[in-house]
Short mmCIF file of C-alpha atoms in Angstrom, two decimals:
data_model
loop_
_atom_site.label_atom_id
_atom_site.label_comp_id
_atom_site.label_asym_id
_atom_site.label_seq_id
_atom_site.Cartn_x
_atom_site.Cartn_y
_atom_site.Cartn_z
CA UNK A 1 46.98 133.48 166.44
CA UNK A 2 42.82 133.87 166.61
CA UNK A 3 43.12 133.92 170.47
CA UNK A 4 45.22 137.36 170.12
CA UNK A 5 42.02 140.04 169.55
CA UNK A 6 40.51 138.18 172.46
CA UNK A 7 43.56 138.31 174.64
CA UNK A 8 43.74 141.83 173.60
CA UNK A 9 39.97 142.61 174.31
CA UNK A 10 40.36 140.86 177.41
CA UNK A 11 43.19 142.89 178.79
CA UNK A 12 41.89 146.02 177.63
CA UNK A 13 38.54 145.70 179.88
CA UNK A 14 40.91 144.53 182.69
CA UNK A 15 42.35 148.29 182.54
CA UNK A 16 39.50 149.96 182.23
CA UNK A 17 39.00 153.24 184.30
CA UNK A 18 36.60 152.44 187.59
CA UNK A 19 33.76 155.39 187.14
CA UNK A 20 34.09 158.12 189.67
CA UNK A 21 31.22 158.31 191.96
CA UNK A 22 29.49 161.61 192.10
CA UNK A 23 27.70 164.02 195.13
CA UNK A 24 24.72 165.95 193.47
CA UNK A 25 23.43 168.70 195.84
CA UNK A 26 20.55 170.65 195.58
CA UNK A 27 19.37 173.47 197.48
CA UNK A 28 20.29 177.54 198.14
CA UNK A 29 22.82 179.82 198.68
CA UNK A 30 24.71 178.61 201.35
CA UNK A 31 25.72 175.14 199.40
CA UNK A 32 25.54 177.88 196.33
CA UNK A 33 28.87 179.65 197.85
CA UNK A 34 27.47 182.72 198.16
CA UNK A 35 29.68 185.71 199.84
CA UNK A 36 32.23 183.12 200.01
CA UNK A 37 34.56 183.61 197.51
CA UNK A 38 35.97 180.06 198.18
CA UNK A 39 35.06 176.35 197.54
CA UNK A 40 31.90 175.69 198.97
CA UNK A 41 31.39 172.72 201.26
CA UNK A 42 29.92 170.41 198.23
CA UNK A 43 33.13 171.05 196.24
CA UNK A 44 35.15 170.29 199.17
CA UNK A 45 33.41 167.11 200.64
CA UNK A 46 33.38 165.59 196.74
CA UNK A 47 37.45 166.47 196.60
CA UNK A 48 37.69 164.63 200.12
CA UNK A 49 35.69 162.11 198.86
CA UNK A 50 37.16 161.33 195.35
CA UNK A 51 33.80 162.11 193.74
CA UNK A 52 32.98 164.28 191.05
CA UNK A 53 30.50 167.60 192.45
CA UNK A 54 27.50 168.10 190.96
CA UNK A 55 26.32 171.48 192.49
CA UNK A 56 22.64 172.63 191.95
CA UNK A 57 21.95 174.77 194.48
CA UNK A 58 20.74 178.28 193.85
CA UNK A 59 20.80 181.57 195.71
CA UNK A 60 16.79 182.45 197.04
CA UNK A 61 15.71 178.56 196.48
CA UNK A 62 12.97 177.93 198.87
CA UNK A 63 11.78 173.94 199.16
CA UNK A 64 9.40 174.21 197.06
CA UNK A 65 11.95 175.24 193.96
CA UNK A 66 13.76 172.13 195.30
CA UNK A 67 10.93 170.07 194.89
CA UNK A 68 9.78 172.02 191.19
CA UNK A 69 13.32 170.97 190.00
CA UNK A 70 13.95 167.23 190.76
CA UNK A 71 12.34 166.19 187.65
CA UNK A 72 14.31 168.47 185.31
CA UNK A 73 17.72 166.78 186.81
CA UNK A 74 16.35 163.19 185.88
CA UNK A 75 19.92 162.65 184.11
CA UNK A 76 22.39 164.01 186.87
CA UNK A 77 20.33 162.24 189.34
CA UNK A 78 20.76 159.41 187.41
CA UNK A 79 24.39 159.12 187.99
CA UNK A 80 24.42 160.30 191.26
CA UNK A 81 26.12 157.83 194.23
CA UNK A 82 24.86 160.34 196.75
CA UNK A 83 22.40 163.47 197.14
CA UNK A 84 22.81 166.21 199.60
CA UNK A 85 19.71 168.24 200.40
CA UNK A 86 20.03 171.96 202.18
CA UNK A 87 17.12 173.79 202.10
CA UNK A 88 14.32 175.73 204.02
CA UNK A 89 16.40 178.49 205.46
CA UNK A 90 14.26 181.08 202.67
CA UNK A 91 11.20 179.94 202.99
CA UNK A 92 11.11 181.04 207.00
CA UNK A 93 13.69 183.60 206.66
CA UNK A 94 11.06 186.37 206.05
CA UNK A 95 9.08 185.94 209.28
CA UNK A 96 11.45 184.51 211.56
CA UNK A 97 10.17 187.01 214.15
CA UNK A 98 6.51 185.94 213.91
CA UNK A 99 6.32 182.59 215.71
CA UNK A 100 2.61 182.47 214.30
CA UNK A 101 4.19 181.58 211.03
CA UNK A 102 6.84 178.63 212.21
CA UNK A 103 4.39 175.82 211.91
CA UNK A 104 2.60 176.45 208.36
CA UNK A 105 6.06 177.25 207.17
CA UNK A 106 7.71 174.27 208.46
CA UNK A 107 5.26 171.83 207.31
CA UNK A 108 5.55 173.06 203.79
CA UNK A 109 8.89 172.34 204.02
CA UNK A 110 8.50 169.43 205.36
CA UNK A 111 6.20 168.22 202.70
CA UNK A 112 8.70 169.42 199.90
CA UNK A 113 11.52 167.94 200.78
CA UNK A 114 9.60 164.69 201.32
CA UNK A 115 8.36 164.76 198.06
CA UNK A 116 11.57 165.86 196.49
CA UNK A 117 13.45 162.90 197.99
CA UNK A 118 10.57 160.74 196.85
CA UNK A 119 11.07 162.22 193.19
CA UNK A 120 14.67 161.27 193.96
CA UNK A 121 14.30 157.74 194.70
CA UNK A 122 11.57 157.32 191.39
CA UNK A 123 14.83 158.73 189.28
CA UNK A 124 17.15 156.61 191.14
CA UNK A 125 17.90 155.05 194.77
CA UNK A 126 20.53 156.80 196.42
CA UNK A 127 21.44 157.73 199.66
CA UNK A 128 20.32 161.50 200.72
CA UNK A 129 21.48 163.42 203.39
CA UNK A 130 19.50 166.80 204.41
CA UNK A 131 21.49 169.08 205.80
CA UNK A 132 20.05 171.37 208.97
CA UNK A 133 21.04 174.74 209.86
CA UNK A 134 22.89 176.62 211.98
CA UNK A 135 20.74 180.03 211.67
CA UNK A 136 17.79 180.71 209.34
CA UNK A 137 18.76 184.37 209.49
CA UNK A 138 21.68 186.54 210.11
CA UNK A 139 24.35 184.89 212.85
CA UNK A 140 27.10 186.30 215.30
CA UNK A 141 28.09 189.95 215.80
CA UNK A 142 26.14 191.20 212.63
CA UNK A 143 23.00 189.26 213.57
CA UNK A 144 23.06 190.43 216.92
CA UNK A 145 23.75 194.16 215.88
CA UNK A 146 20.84 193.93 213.63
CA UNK A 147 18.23 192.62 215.47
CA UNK A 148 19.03 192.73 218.88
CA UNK A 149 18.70 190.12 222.13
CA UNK A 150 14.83 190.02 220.97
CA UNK A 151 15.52 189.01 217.61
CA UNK A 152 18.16 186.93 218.12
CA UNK A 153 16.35 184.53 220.53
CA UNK A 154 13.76 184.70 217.64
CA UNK A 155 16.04 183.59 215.00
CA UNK A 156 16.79 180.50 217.36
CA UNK A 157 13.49 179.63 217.90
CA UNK A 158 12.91 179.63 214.08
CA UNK A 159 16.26 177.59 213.41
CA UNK A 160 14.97 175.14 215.88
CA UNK A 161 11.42 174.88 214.18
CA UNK A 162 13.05 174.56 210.87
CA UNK A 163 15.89 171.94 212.15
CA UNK A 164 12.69 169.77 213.68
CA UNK A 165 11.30 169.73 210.19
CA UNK A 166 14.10 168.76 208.63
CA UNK A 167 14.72 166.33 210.62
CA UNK A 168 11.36 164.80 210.17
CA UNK A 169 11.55 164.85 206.85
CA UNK A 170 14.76 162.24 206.85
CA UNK A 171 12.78 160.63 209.11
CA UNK A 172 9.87 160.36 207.27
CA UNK A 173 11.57 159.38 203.44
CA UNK A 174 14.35 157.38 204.89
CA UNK A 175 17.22 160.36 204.41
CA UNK A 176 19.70 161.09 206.69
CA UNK A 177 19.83 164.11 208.80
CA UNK A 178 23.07 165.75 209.52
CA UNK A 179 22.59 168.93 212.66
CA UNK A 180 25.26 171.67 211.52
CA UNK A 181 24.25 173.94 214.62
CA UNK A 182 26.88 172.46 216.92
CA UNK A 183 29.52 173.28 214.53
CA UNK A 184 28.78 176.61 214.31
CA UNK A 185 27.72 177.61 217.89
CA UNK A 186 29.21 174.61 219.94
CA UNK A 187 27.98 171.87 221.92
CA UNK A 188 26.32 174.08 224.59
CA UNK A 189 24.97 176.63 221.83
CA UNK A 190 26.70 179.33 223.41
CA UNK A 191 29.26 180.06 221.15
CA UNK A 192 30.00 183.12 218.63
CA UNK A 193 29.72 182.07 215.16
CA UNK A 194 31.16 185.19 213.55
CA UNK A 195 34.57 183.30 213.14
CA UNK A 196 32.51 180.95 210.69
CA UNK A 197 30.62 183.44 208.96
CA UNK A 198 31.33 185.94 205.76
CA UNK A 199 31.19 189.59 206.26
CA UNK A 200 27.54 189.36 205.64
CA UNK A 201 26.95 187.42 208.69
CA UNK A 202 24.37 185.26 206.99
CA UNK A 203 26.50 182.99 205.00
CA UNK A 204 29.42 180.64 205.66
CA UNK A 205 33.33 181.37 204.97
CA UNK A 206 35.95 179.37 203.66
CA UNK A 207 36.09 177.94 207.87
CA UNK A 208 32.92 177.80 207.51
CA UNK A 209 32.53 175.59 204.83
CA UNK A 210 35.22 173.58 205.64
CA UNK A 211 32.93 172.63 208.78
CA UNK A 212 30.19 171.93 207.30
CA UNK A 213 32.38 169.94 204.56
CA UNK A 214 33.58 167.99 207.84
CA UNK A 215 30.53 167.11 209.04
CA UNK A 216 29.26 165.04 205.94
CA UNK A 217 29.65 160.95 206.18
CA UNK A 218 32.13 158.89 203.86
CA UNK A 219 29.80 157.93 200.85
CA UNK A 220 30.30 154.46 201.85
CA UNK A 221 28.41 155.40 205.17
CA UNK A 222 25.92 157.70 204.07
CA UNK A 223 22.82 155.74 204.37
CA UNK A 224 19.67 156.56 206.63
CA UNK A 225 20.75 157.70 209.89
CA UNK A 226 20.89 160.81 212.27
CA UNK A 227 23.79 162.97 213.62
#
């Protein structure tokens, strides 16, 4: 009869719940939801992926915010099984038409979100994936309306600054870098977003974040590595 409480200790751990991994992301307003009125794509991408979502992003965050509020998430960070990282799209937004500004701007970011996944890995090591972007600005019909052929080839040019930067930046700490510009204007680059975009034209919809969402790894495959 003294083997009984272990027997019944015994079983009990045996049926213990398995801890559900979780997806922290960090970054602005387009992993924020905003002008969505939907599930964003972290909330969608944890539900595909059994995981709990952990959503820090925040409208108008620039990289350096990113950076500035790693530290204050020690305990979230703690937990998490994965990290996903979009960010940069503010900090060239403002002067996406001045191609003087692309490099000082980039390498800021650049250096932030180095840093921050470096304050990351201090907290806890965990796979990252930064996310790039599809447009820095404005996209599709409403883009084009307001700034014209000019100012859209401007916008790409940014995009394709800030994408490089991002990119070297998973590069650089060991992150993964996941492209969404294909998703949103097609292999060849030619195609109209607007389908993909709220009403706003700067921020996805629900399609829209359903392909980003789509684009993420498994967490069992989201270690260091570029798509």
């Amino acid at each position: 009869m003294r083997c009984l409480p272990a027997l019944v200790a015994l079983l009990l751990t045996g049926c213990a719940p398995i801890p559900r991994p979780s997806v922290v992301t960090l970054g602005d307003s387009v992993p924020a939801g905003t002008a969505c009125g939907c599930d964003p794509f972290p909330a969608r991408y944890a539900q595909a992926q059994h995981a709990i979502d952990v959503n820090l992003a925040e409208p108008g965050s620039t990289a350096a915010d990113l950076r500035a509020a790693v530290p204050g998430e020690r305990d979230v960070l703690a937990a998490a099984t994965e990290v996903v990282i979009m960010t940069g799209a503010n900090d060239l937004a403002g002067s996406f038409d001045d191609p003087a500004r692309y490099g000082p701007v980039t390498a800021g970011v650049e250096a932030d979100v180095v840093a921050a996944v470096a304050a990351i890995e201090r907290i806890h090591r965990v796979p990252v994936i930064i996310l790039g972007y599809w447009n820095v600005v404005r996209d599709g019909r409403v883009g084009a309306a307001a700034y014209g052929p000019a100012g859209v080839a401007a916008a790409a040019r940014a995009t394709a600054e800030l994408n490089r930067a991002l990119q070297a930046a998973a590069d650089a700490s060991g992150a993964r870098f996941v492209a969404t510009l294909a998703a949103f204007h097609g292999p060849g680059g030619d195609r109209d977003p607007t389908g993909l975009l709220a009403p706003d034209g700067d921020h996805p919809d629900a399609a829209g974040h359903a392909a980003i969402a789509a684009l993420l790894p498994p967490l069992a495959a989201a270690g260091p590595r570029t798509e």
